[in-house]
Amino acid sequence: MTPAAVITIDGPSGTGKGTVAHLLAQELGWHILDSGALYRIVGVAALDQAVAVDNSDGLVRIANAMEVDFSTVFPGSILLDGKEISGRVRLEESGVMASRVATNPALRTALLQRQYSFRRPPGLVADGRDMGTVVFQDALCKFYLTASAEIRAQRRYNQLKDKEVGVSLPGLLRDIQERDERDSTRVVSPLKPAKDALIVDTGPLTIEQVMAVIRQVIRRHGA
Ligand code: DC
């Protein structure tokens, strides 16, 4: 049996990839994998359980034991061991923790099977850093969204300023630059476009314009 089709959307944070992935999955009626959320959940659990970011065994134990439920009834809701944690998972500090635990090769391997399990008919839209390069190398179409760090920091600031106390534009820009550096220089599965990915600079585009580009390409591939 041929495995279900996958569309991968990779790139650094703040490029609009999460929004685009959700809109696309909705339009196609496909499943969605927010792989960044898995790393964020491990990061949050590591903080709670006082597991150090360089403790491979501890991180793998968390990854293997965690029961995660991305509710389809309440979009955006994430249950960890039955508890709603989506608010905490989306905090900037959880993104930073995620990026730190994500450098661990054993943890990345431990999360692979869980990511594969999202691939079910009629198809999957997979959002992350290494979806096209590592996890779903045989994807039907691959996209890599980019934008300058300054534009991404401004977008994050607009999203977070009313939700998180103490966010500042210079602070976000610094976090983004550090996270880009860590994500793209790590030894395993570094952030980079797959050779066969279409690179889309979302800097000058609205979400609707990005969607238009993506629709055009996936239609050509028969999705
Ligand atoms: O997409 P995001 O901001 O939720 O991701 C948070 C961090 O998780 C990101 O900085 C690096 C890591 N990550 C990863 O290493 N591989 C993925 N496929 C997704 C996220």
Tab-separated table of C-alpha atoms and ligand atoms in Angstrom:
chain	number	residue	atom	x	y	z
A	1	MET	CA	0.000	0.000	0.000
A	2	THR	CA	1.398	3.433	-0.888
A	3	PRO	CA	1.791	5.613	2.185
A	4	ALA	CA	-0.407	8.715	2.481
A	5	ALA	CA	0.858	11.859	0.713
A	6	VAL	CA	2.787	14.435	2.739
A	7	ILE	CA	3.372	18.150	2.181
A	8	THR	CA	6.241	19.518	4.265
A	9	ILE	CA	6.528	23.116	5.411
A	10	ASP	CA	9.859	23.892	7.049
A	11	GLY	CA	11.653	27.051	8.057
A	12	PRO	CA	12.608	29.175	11.041
A	13	SER	CA	10.016	30.516	13.474
A	14	GLY	CA	7.997	33.593	12.582
A	15	THR	CA	7.800	32.913	8.849
A	16	GLY	CA	4.068	32.176	9.034
A	17	LYS	CA	4.617	28.465	8.530
A	18	GLY	CA	2.309	27.370	11.381
A	19	THR	CA	-0.564	29.461	10.031
A	20	VAL	CA	0.023	28.312	6.460
A	21	ALA	CA	0.230	24.650	7.549
A	22	HIS	CA	-3.072	24.896	9.427
A	23	LEU	CA	-4.872	26.681	6.578
A	24	LEU	CA	-3.583	24.175	4.058
A	25	ALA	CA	-4.534	21.139	6.176
A	26	GLN	CA	-7.993	22.636	6.623
A	27	GLU	CA	-8.441	23.292	2.885
A	28	LEU	CA	-7.309	19.819	1.898
A	29	GLY	CA	-9.027	18.050	4.810
A	30	TRP	CA	-5.661	16.469	5.701
A	31	HIS	CA	-4.043	15.729	9.063
A	32	ILE	CA	-1.497	18.120	10.523
A	33	LEU	CA	1.737	17.576	12.419
A	34	ASP	CA	3.094	20.506	14.435
A	35	SER	CA	6.475	18.903	15.142
A	36	GLY	CA	7.752	22.007	16.967
A	37	ALA	CA	5.035	21.429	19.580
A	38	LEU	CA	6.516	17.990	20.332
A	39	TYR	CA	9.922	19.553	21.064
A	40	ARG	CA	8.228	22.310	23.069
A	41	ILE	CA	6.337	19.736	25.161
A	42	VAL	CA	9.554	17.850	25.917
A	43	GLY	CA	11.176	21.183	26.861
A	44	VAL	CA	8.320	22.080	29.221
A	45	ALA	CA	8.298	18.581	30.776
A	46	ALA	CA	12.100	18.728	31.208
A	47	LEU	CA	11.734	22.011	33.120
A	48	ASP	CA	8.966	20.569	35.319
A	49	GLN	CA	10.865	17.379	36.048
A	50	ALA	CA	14.225	19.162	36.495
A	51	VAL	CA	15.795	17.130	33.668
A	52	ALA	CA	18.856	18.958	32.308
A	53	VAL	CA	18.946	19.740	28.571
A	54	ASP	CA	22.084	17.616	28.164
A	55	ASN	CA	20.599	14.598	29.969
A	56	SER	CA	19.929	12.338	26.976
A	57	ASP	CA	18.441	9.454	28.952
A	58	GLY	CA	16.115	11.797	30.821
A	59	LEU	CA	14.888	13.479	27.615
A	60	VAL	CA	14.319	10.145	25.865
A	61	ARG	CA	12.419	8.863	28.907
A	62	ILE	CA	10.149	11.936	28.747
A	63	ALA	CA	9.596	11.518	25.002
A	64	ASN	CA	8.732	7.837	25.301
A	65	ALA	CA	6.420	8.257	28.271
A	66	MET	CA	4.503	11.415	27.335
A	67	GLU	CA	0.924	11.030	26.254
A	68	VAL	CA	0.168	13.878	23.887
A	69	ASP	CA	-3.209	14.640	22.396
A	70	PHE	CA	-3.608	17.387	19.797
A	71	SER	CA	-7.339	17.821	20.110
A	72	THR	CA	-9.209	18.081	16.838
A	73	VAL	CA	-12.366	19.046	18.727
A	74	PHE	CA	-10.785	22.234	20.100
A	75	PRO	CA	-8.249	23.363	17.466
A	76	GLY	CA	-5.005	24.538	19.052
A	77	SER	CA	-5.610	22.592	22.256
A	78	ILE	CA	-2.766	20.329	23.436
A	79	LEU	CA	-3.194	17.812	26.240
A	80	LEU	CA	-0.124	16.420	27.993
A	81	ASP	CA	-1.006	13.409	30.121
A	82	GLY	CA	-4.589	14.665	30.118
A	83	LYS	CA	-3.759	18.248	31.144
A	84	GLU	CA	-4.332	21.260	28.866
A	85	ILE	CA	-0.940	22.906	28.290
A	86	SER	CA	-1.288	24.761	24.995
A	87	GLY	CA	-0.908	28.229	26.585
A	88	ARG	CA	2.370	27.278	28.222
A	89	VAL	CA	3.665	25.383	25.193
A	90	ARG	CA	3.319	28.493	23.023
A	91	LEU	CA	5.256	30.796	25.370
A	92	GLU	CA	8.493	32.217	23.981
A	93	GLU	CA	10.506	30.553	26.778
A	94	SER	CA	9.118	27.143	25.753
A	95	GLY	CA	10.335	27.799	22.188
A	96	VAL	CA	13.811	28.514	23.533
A	97	MET	CA	13.729	25.323	25.671
A	98	ALA	CA	12.505	23.355	22.640
A	99	SER	CA	15.394	24.605	20.541
A	100	ARG	CA	17.846	23.558	23.269
A	101	VAL	CA	16.494	20.021	23.783
A	102	ALA	CA	16.149	19.626	19.990
A	103	THR	CA	19.959	19.584	19.607
A	104	ASN	CA	19.961	16.159	21.299
A	105	PRO	CA	20.293	13.355	18.692
A	106	ALA	CA	18.832	10.630	20.948
A	107	LEU	CA	15.744	12.733	21.603
A	108	ARG	CA	15.281	13.389	17.868
A	109	THR	CA	15.402	9.645	17.190
A	110	ALA	CA	12.973	8.959	20.039
A	111	LEU	CA	10.437	11.353	18.483
A	112	LEU	CA	10.622	9.890	14.960
A	113	GLN	CA	8.074	7.084	15.331
A	114	ARG	CA	5.564	9.448	16.890
A	115	GLN	CA	5.945	11.815	13.934
A	116	TYR	CA	5.519	8.997	11.393
A	117	SER	CA	2.267	7.997	13.107
A	118	PHE	CA	0.644	11.265	11.968
A	119	ARG	CA	0.928	10.100	8.340
A	120	ARG	CA	-2.523	8.756	7.649
A	121	PRO	CA	-4.941	8.974	4.699
A	122	PRO	CA	-6.045	11.203	3.132
A	123	GLY	CA	-2.719	13.018	3.719
A	124	LEU	CA	-0.511	14.990	6.089
A	125	VAL	CA	0.735	18.563	6.239
A	126	ALA	CA	3.928	18.482	8.350
A	127	ASP	CA	5.308	21.684	9.873
A	128	GLY	CA	8.819	21.894	11.351
A	129	ARG	CA	12.539	22.239	10.692
A	130	ASP	CA	13.500	18.838	9.269
A	131	MET	CA	10.237	17.546	7.802
A	132	GLY	CA	11.486	17.624	4.201
A	133	THR	CA	15.161	16.860	4.901
A	134	VAL	CA	14.840	13.984	7.390
A	135	VAL	CA	11.422	12.840	8.598
A	136	PHE	CA	9.400	12.783	5.354
A	137	GLN	CA	12.072	12.769	2.654
A	138	ASP	CA	9.603	11.199	0.202
A	139	ALA	CA	7.062	14.037	0.570
A	140	LEU	CA	4.900	14.957	-2.420
A	141	CYS	CA	5.821	18.665	-2.178
A	142	LYS	CA	8.276	20.482	0.046
A	143	PHE	CA	8.241	24.141	1.017
A	144	TYR	CA	10.789	26.169	2.946
A	145	LEU	CA	9.522	29.505	4.224
A	146	THR	CA	12.000	32.253	5.107
A	147	ALA	CA	11.975	35.952	6.078
A	148	SER	CA	14.551	38.263	7.635
A	149	ALA	CA	15.071	37.958	11.413
A	150	GLU	CA	13.858	41.576	11.821
A	151	ILE	CA	10.555	40.902	10.069
A	152	ARG	CA	10.029	37.679	12.037
A	153	ALA	CA	10.759	39.403	15.358
A	154	GLN	CA	8.234	42.126	14.513
A	155	ARG	CA	5.596	39.506	13.658
A	156	ARG	CA	6.246	37.602	16.900
A	157	TYR	CA	6.066	40.889	18.815
A	158	ASN	CA	2.664	41.698	17.307
A	159	GLN	CA	1.409	38.198	18.237
A	160	LEU	CA	2.765	38.181	21.785
A	161	LYS	CA	2.595	41.762	23.028
A	162	ASP	CA	-0.948	41.433	24.364
A	163	LYS	CA	-0.464	37.904	25.691
A	164	GLU	CA	2.907	37.809	27.404
A	165	VAL	CA	4.180	40.283	29.945
A	166	GLY	CA	7.647	41.653	29.430
A	167	VAL	CA	8.086	40.848	25.725
A	168	SER	CA	10.256	43.368	23.935
A	169	LEU	CA	11.162	43.686	20.279
A	170	PRO	CA	14.952	43.700	20.874
A	171	GLY	CA	14.577	40.688	23.222
A	172	LEU	CA	12.581	38.744	20.624
A	173	LEU	CA	15.066	39.612	17.880
A	174	ARG	CA	17.916	38.319	20.061
A	175	ASP	CA	15.973	35.089	20.882
A	176	ILE	CA	15.225	34.541	17.190
A	177	GLN	CA	18.829	35.097	16.129
A	178	GLU	CA	20.123	32.743	18.849
A	179	ARG	CA	17.498	30.133	17.995
A	180	ASP	CA	18.293	30.348	14.237
A	181	GLU	CA	21.974	29.920	15.013
A	182	ARG	CA	21.361	26.895	17.290
A	183	ASP	CA	18.807	25.279	14.940
A	184	SER	CA	20.936	25.676	11.818
A	185	THR	CA	24.338	24.736	13.242
A	186	ARG	CA	23.349	21.631	15.224
A	187	VAL	CA	24.948	18.386	14.129
A	188	VAL	CA	21.765	16.365	13.581
A	189	SER	CA	18.920	17.495	11.338
A	190	PRO	CA	19.987	21.143	11.099
A	191	LEU	CA	17.533	23.704	9.831
A	192	LYS	CA	18.083	23.984	6.072
A	193	PRO	CA	15.967	23.697	2.939
A	194	ALA	CA	15.633	20.251	1.379
A	195	LYS	CA	17.299	20.114	-2.066
A	196	ASP	CA	13.880	19.655	-3.660
A	197	ALA	CA	12.064	22.304	-1.580
A	198	LEU	CA	10.548	25.467	-3.017
A	199	ILE	CA	11.921	28.406	-1.032
A	200	VAL	CA	9.350	31.135	-0.391
A	201	ASP	CA	10.433	34.473	1.086
A	202	THR	CA	7.339	35.453	3.075
A	203	GLY	CA	8.804	38.845	4.072
A	204	PRO	CA	6.926	40.912	1.485
A	205	LEU	CA	3.882	38.598	1.261
A	206	THR	CA	0.586	38.330	3.120
A	207	ILE	CA	-0.533	34.907	4.347
A	208	GLU	CA	-3.087	34.831	1.502
A	209	GLN	CA	-0.313	35.495	-1.052
A	210	VAL	CA	1.819	32.697	0.433
A	211	MET	CA	-1.206	30.388	0.258
A	212	ALA	CA	-1.707	31.304	-3.398
A	213	VAL	CA	1.888	30.283	-4.235
A	214	ILE	CA	1.517	27.020	-2.308
A	215	ARG	CA	-1.858	26.157	-3.885
A	216	GLN	CA	-0.422	26.632	-7.351
A	217	VAL	CA	2.490	24.265	-6.668
A	218	ILE	CA	0.503	21.530	-4.942
A	219	ARG	CA	-2.080	21.531	-7.733
A	220	ARG	CA	0.732	20.835	-10.182
A	221	HIS	CA	1.659	17.841	-8.004
A	222	GLY	CA	-1.926	16.599	-7.986
A	223	ALA	CA	-2.776	17.314	-4.324
B	1	DC	O1	8.368	25.651	15.274
B	1	DC	P1	8.591	25.954	16.723
B	1	DC	O2	8.987	27.380	16.978
B	1	DC	O3	7.439	25.535	17.577
B	1	DC	O4	9.846	25.034	17.159
B	1	DC	C1	10.449	25.168	18.416
B	1	DC	C2	11.862	24.590	18.382
B	1	DC	O5	11.782	23.174	18.219
B	1	DC	C3	12.746	25.075	17.253
B	1	DC	O6	13.461	26.236	17.618
B	1	DC	C4	13.660	23.912	16.974
B	1	DC	C5	12.861	22.711	17.405
B	1	DC	N1	12.310	21.948	16.266
B	1	DC	C6	13.143	21.035	15.667
B	1	DC	O7	14.318	20.934	16.038
B	1	DC	N2	12.679	20.237	14.671
B	1	DC	C7	11.409	20.347	14.235
B	1	DC	N3	10.980	19.561	13.262
B	1	DC	C8	10.544	21.307	14.822
B	1	DC	C9	11.041	22.106	15.829
